[in-house]
mmCIF file of C-alpha atoms in Angstrom:
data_model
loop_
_atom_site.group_PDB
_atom_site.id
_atom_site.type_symbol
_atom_site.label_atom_id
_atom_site.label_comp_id
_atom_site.label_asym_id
_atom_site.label_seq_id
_atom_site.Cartn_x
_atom_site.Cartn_y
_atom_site.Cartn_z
ATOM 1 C CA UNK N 132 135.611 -170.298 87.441
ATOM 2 C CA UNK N 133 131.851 -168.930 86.449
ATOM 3 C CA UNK N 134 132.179 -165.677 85.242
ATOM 4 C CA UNK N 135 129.570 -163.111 86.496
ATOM 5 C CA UNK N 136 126.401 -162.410 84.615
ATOM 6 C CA UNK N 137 126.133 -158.556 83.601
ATOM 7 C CA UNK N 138 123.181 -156.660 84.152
ATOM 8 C CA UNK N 139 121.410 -156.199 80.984
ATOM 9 C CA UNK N 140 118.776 -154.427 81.836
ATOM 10 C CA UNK N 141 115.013 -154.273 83.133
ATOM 11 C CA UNK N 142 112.777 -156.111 80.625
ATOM 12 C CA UNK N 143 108.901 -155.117 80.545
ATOM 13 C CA UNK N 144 107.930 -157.735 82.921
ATOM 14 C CA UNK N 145 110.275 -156.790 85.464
ATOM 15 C CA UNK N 146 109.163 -153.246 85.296
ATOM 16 C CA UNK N 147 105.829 -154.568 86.023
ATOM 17 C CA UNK N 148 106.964 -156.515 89.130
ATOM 18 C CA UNK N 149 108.762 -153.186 90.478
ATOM 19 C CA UNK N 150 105.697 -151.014 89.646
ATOM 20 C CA UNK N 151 103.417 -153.775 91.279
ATOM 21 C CA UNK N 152 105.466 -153.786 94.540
ATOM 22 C CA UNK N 153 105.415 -150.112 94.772
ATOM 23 C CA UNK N 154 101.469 -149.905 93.796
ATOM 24 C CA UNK N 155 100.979 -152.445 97.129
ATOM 25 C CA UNK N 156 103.025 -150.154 99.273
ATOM 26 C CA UNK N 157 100.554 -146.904 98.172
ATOM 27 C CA UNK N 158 97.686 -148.495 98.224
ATOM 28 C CA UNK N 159 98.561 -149.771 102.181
ATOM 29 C CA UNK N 160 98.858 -146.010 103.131
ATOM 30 C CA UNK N 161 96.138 -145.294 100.547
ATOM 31 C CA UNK N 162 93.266 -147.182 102.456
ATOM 32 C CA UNK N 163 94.738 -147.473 105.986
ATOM 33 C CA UNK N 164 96.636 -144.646 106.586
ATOM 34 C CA UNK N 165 93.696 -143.525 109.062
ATOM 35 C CA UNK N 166 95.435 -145.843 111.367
ATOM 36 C CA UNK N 167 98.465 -143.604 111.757
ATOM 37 C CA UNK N 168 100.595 -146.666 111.413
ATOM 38 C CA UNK N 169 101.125 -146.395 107.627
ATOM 39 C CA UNK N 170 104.198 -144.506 107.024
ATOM 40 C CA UNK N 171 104.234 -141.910 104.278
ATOM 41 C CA UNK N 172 106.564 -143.306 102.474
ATOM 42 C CA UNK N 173 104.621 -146.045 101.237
ATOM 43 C CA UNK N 174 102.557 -143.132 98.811
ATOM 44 C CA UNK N 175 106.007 -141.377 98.310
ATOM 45 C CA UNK N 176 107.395 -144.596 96.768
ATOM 46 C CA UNK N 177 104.111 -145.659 95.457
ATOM 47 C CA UNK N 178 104.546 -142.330 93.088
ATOM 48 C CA UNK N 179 106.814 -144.418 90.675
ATOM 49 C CA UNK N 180 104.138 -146.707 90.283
ATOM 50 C CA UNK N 181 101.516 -145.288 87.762
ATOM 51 C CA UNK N 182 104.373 -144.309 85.737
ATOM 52 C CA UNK N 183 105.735 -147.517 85.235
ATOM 53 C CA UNK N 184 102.695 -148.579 84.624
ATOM 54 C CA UNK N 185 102.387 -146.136 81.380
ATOM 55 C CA UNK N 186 105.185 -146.694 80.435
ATOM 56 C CA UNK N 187 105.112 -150.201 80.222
ATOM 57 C CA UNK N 188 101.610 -149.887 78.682
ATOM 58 C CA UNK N 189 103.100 -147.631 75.578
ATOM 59 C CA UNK N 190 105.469 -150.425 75.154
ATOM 60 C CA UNK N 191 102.494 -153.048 75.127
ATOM 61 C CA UNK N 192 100.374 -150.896 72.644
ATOM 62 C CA UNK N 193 103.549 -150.452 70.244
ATOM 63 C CA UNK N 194 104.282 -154.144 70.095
ATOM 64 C CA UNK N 195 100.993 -155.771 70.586
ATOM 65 C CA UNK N 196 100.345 -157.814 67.643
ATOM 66 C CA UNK N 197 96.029 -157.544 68.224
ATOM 67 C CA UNK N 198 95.531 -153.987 69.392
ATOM 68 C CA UNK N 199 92.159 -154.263 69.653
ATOM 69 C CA UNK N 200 92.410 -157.238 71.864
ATOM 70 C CA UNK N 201 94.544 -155.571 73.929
ATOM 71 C CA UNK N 202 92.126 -152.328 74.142
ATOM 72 C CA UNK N 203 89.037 -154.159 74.657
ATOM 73 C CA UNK N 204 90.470 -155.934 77.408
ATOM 74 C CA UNK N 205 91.526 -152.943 79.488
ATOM 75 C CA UNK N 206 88.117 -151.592 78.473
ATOM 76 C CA UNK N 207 86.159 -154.005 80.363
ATOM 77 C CA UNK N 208 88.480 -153.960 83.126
ATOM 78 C CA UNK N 209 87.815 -149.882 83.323
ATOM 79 C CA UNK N 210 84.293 -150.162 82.357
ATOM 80 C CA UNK N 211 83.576 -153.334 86.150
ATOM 81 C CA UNK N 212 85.975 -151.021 88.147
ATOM 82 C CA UNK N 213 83.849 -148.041 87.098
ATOM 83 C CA UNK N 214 80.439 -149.879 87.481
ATOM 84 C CA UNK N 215 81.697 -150.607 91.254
ATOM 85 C CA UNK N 216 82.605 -147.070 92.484
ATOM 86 C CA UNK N 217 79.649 -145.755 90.689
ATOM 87 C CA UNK N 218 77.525 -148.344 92.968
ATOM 88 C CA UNK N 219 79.386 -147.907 95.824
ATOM 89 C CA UNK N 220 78.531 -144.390 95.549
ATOM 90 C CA UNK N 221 74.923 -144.605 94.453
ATOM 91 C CA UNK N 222 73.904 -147.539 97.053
ATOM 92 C CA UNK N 223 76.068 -145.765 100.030
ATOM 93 C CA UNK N 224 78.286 -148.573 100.358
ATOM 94 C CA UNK N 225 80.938 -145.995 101.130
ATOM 95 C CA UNK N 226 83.339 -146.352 104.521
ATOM 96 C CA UNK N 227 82.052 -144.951 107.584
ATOM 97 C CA UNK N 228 83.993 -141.787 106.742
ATOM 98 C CA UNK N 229 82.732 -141.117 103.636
ATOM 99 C CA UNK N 230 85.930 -143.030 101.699
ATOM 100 C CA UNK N 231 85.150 -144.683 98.584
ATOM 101 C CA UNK N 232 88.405 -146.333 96.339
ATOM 102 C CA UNK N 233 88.514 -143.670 92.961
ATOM 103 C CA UNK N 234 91.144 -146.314 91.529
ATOM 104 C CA UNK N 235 90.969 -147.180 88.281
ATOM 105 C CA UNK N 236 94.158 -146.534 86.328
ATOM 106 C CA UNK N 237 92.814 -148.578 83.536
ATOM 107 C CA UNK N 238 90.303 -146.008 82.521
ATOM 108 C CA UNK N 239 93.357 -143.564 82.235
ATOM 109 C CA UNK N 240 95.279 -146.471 79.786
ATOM 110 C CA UNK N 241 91.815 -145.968 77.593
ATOM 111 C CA UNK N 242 92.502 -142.440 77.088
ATOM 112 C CA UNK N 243 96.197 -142.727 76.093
ATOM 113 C CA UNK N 244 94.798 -145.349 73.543
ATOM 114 C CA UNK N 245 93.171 -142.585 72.145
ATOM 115 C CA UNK N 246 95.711 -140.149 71.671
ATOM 116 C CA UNK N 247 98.536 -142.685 70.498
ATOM 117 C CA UNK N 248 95.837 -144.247 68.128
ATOM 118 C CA UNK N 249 95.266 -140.742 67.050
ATOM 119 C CA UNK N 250 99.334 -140.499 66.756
ATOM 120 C CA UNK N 251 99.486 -142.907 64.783
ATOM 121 C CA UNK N 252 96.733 -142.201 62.150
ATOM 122 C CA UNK N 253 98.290 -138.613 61.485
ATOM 123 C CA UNK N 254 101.534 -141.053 61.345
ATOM 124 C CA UNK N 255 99.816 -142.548 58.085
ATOM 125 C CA UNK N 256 98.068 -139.382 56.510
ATOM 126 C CA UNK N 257 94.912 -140.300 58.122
ATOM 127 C CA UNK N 258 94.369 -136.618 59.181
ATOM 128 C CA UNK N 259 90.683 -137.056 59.502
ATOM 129 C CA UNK N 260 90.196 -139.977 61.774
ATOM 130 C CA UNK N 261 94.057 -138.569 63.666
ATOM 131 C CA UNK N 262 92.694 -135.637 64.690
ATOM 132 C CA UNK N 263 89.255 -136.732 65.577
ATOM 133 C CA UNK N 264 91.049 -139.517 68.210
ATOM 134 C CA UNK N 265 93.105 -136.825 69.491
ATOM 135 C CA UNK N 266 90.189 -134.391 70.100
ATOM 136 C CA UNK N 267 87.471 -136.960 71.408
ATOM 137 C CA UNK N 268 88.722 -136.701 74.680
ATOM 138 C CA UNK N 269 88.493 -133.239 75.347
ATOM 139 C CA UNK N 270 85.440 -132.860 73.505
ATOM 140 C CA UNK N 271 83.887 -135.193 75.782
ATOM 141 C CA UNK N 272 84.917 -133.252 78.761
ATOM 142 C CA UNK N 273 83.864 -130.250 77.671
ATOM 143 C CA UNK N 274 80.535 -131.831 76.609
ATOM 144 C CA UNK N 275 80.112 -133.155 80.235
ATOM 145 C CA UNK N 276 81.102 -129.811 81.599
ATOM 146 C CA UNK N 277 78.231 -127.799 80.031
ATOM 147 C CA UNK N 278 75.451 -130.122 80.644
ATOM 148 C CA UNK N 279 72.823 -128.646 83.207
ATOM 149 C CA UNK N 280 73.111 -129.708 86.807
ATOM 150 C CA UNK N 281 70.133 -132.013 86.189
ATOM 151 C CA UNK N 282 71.554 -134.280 83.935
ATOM 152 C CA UNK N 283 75.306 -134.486 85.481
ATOM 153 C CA UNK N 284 74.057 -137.068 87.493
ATOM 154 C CA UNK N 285 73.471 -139.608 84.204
ATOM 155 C CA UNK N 286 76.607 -138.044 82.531
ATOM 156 C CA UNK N 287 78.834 -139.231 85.823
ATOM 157 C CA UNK N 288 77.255 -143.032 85.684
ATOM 158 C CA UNK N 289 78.652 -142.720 81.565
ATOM 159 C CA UNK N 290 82.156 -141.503 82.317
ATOM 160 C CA UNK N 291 82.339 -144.357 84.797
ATOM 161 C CA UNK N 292 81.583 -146.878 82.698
ATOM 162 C CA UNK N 293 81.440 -146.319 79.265
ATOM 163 C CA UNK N 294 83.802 -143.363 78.415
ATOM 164 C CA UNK N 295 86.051 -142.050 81.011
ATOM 165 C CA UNK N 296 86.940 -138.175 80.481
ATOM 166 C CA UNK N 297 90.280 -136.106 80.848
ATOM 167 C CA UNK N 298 90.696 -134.365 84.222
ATOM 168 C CA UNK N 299 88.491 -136.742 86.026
ATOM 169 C CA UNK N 300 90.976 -140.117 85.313
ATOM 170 C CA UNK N 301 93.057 -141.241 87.756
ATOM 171 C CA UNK N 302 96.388 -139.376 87.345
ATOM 172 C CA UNK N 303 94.909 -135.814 86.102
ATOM 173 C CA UNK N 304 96.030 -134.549 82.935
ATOM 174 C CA UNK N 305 99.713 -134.860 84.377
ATOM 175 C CA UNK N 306 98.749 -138.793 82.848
ATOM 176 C CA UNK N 307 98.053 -137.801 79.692
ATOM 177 C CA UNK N 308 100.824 -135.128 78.883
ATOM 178 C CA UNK N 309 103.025 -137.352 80.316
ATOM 179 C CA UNK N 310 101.519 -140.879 78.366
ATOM 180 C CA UNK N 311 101.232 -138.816 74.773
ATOM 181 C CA UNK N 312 104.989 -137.869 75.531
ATOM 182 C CA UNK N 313 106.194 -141.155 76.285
ATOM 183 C CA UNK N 314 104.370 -142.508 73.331
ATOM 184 C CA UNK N 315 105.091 -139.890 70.952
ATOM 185 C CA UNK N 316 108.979 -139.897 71.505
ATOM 186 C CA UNK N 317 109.449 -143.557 72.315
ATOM 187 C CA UNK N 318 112.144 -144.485 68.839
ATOM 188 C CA UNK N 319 114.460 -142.622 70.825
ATOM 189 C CA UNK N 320 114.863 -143.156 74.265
ATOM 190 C CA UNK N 321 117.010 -140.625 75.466
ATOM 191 C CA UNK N 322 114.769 -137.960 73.730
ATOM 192 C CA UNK N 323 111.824 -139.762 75.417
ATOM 193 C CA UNK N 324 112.769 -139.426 78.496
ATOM 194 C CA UNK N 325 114.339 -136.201 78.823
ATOM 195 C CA UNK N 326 111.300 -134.282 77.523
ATOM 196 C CA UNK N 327 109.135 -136.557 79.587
ATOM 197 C CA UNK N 328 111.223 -134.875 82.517
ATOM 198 C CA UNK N 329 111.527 -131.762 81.389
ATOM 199 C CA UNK N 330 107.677 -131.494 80.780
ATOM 200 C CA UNK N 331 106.057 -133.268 83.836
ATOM 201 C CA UNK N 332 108.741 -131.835 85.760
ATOM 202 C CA UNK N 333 108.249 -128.169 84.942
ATOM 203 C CA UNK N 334 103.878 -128.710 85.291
ATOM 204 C CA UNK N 335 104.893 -129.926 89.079
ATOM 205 C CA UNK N 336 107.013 -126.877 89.269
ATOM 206 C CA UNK N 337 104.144 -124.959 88.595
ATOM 207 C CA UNK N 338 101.337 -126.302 90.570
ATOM 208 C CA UNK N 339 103.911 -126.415 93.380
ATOM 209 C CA UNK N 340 104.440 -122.635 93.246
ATOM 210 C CA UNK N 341 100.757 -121.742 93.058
ATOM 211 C CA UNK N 342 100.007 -124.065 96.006
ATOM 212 C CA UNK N 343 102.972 -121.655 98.036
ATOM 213 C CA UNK N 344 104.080 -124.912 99.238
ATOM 214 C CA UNK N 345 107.177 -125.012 102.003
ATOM 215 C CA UNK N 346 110.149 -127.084 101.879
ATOM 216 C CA UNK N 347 108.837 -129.820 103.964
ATOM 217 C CA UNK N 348 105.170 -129.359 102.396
ATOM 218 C CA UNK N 349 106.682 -130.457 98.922
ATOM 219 C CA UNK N 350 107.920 -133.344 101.161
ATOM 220 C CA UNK N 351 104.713 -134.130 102.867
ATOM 221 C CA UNK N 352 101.476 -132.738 101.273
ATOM 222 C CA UNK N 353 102.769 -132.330 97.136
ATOM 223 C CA UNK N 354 105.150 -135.403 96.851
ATOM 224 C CA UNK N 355 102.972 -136.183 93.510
ATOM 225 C CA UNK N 356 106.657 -134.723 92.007
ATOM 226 C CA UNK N 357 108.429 -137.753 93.392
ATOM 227 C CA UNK N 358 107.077 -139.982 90.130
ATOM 228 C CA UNK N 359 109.730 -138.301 88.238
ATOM 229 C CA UNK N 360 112.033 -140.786 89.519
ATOM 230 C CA UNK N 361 110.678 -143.599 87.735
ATOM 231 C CA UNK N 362 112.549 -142.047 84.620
ATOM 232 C CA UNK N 363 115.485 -143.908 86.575
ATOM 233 C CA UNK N 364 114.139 -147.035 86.229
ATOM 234 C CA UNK N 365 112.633 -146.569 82.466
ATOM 235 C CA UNK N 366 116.422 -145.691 81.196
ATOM 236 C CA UNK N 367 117.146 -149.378 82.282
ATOM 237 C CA UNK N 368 114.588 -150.853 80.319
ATOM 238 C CA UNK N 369 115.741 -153.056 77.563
ATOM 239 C CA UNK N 370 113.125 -153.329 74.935
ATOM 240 C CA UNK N 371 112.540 -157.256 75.960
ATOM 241 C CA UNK N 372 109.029 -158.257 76.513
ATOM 242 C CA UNK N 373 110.630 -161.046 79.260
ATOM 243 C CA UNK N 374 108.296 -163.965 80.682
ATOM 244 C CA UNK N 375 104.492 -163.186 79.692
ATOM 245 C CA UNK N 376 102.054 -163.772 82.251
ATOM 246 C CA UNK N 377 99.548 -160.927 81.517
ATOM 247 C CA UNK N 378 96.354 -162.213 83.458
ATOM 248 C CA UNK N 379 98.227 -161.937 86.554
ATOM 249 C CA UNK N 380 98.931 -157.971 86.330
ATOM 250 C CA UNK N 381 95.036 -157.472 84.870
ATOM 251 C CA UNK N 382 93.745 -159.256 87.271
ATOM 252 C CA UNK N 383 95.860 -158.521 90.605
ATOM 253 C CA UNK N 384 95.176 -154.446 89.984
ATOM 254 C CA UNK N 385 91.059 -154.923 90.835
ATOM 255 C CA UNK N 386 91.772 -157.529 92.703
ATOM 256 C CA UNK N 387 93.674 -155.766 95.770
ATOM 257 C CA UNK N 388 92.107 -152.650 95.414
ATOM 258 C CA UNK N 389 88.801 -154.201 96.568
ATOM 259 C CA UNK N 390 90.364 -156.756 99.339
ATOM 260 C CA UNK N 391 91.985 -153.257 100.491
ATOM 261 C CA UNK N 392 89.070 -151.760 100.472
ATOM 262 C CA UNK N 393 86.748 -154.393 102.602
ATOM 263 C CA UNK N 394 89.796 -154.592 104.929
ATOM 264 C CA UNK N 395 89.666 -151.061 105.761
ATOM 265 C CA UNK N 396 85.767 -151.016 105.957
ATOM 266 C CA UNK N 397 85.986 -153.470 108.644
ATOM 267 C CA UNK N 398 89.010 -152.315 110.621
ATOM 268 C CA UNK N 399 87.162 -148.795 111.058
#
């Protein structure tokens, strides 16, 4: 009689898969729900997504064995995906209602490199160079910020291509609280995640209750809160890389987004 395998877990591949499937299912609502045919909870389950993503990236920075391989890739994935909604933007190659695909979570990954770079320097007694990582960010941000109206224009092409800035990545600084946690913490997984929910869940608390949300408009219009249950799924993970086929994940993210985005552009 064959005995039964146990479940063992979610290794980093198959939290890719999940996080994939779910992406697919926000970005169908994401560029055609001006059909009215999309139900909304394709974006409610798509919420899990980016956080899978992050968290499977903080795993991949941890373990890579050529970091800046692995950087400079994402890097000149963020930097073409930037490049095209800057010209998309700058040529009018926008939809016929103005829409324009903001997408590009790799540009977020590039700022979390940062910080957990920066992590790990002050890790080492590198104070100087820790701190510097850490603050380059929101230096930069603050930099673009303060620049006269004439020059924002030339400062917007930069931060789409060559250094992307807090509060303007996709995912908001919710990303970044939420990435530096998940880095910071990750030794000890039940630690990780239970400040990860503590702290992403209270900042949805609060931008919820400033909004003066309903019931049903938490449901409808602020469901950004429904990531938090991707924390489910990272508690299964079992610190296995599993089959590698990296290209395919690189590549697929770009690749849909723009197929989407045609799609749409013809449909309407």
């Amino acid at each position: 009689m064959k005995s039964k395998k146990r479940f063992r877990g979610f290794s980093g591949f198959d939290l890719k898969c999940l996080a994939m499937i779910l992406m697919v299912l926000d970005h169908i609502h994401y560029f055609f729900g001006f059909t009215g045919r999309i139900p909304l909870l394709f974006s409610q389950l798509g919420r899990l997504s980016g956080w899978l993503f992050l968290f499977c990236t903080a795993e991949g920075f941890a373990h890579t064995s050529n970091r800046r391989r692995y950087v400079l890739r994402c890097y000149i994935i963020a930097a073409a995906m930037g490049l095209i909604q800057y010209a998309i933007q700058f040529f009018g190659w926008t939809r016929a209602d103005g829409f324009f695909p903001a997408n590009n979570i790799f540009a977020t990954f590039l700022l979390c490199f940062l910080l957990w770079q920066g992590l790990d320097e002050l890790k080492k007694k590198r104070w100087l160079i820790g701190i510097g990582l850490l603050a380059l960010p929101w230096i930069g941000y603050f930099l673009f910020a303060s620049l006269p109206l004439t020059l924002v224009p030339y400062a917007y092409f930069l931060q789409c291509t060559l250094f992307p800035l807090p509060f303007l990545n996709e995912g908001g600084i919710y990303y970044l609280i939420g990435g530096f946690l998940l880095y910071a913490l990750r030794p000890r997984r039940a630690v990780q995640l239970s400040v990860f929910t503590l702290t992403i869940g209270g900042l949805y608390a609060l931008m919820l209750g400033q909004m003066n949300f309903s019931f049903i408009e938490v449901l409808t219009l602020g469901y950004e809160w429904m990531g938090l249950f991707a924390v489910g799924l990272m508690a299964l993970y079992n610190g296995r890389r599993g089959p590698r086929n990296q290209r395919f994940f690189y590549w697929f993210y770009p690749a849909h987004i723009y197929l989407f985005y045609i799609l749409s552009c013809l449909m309407i």
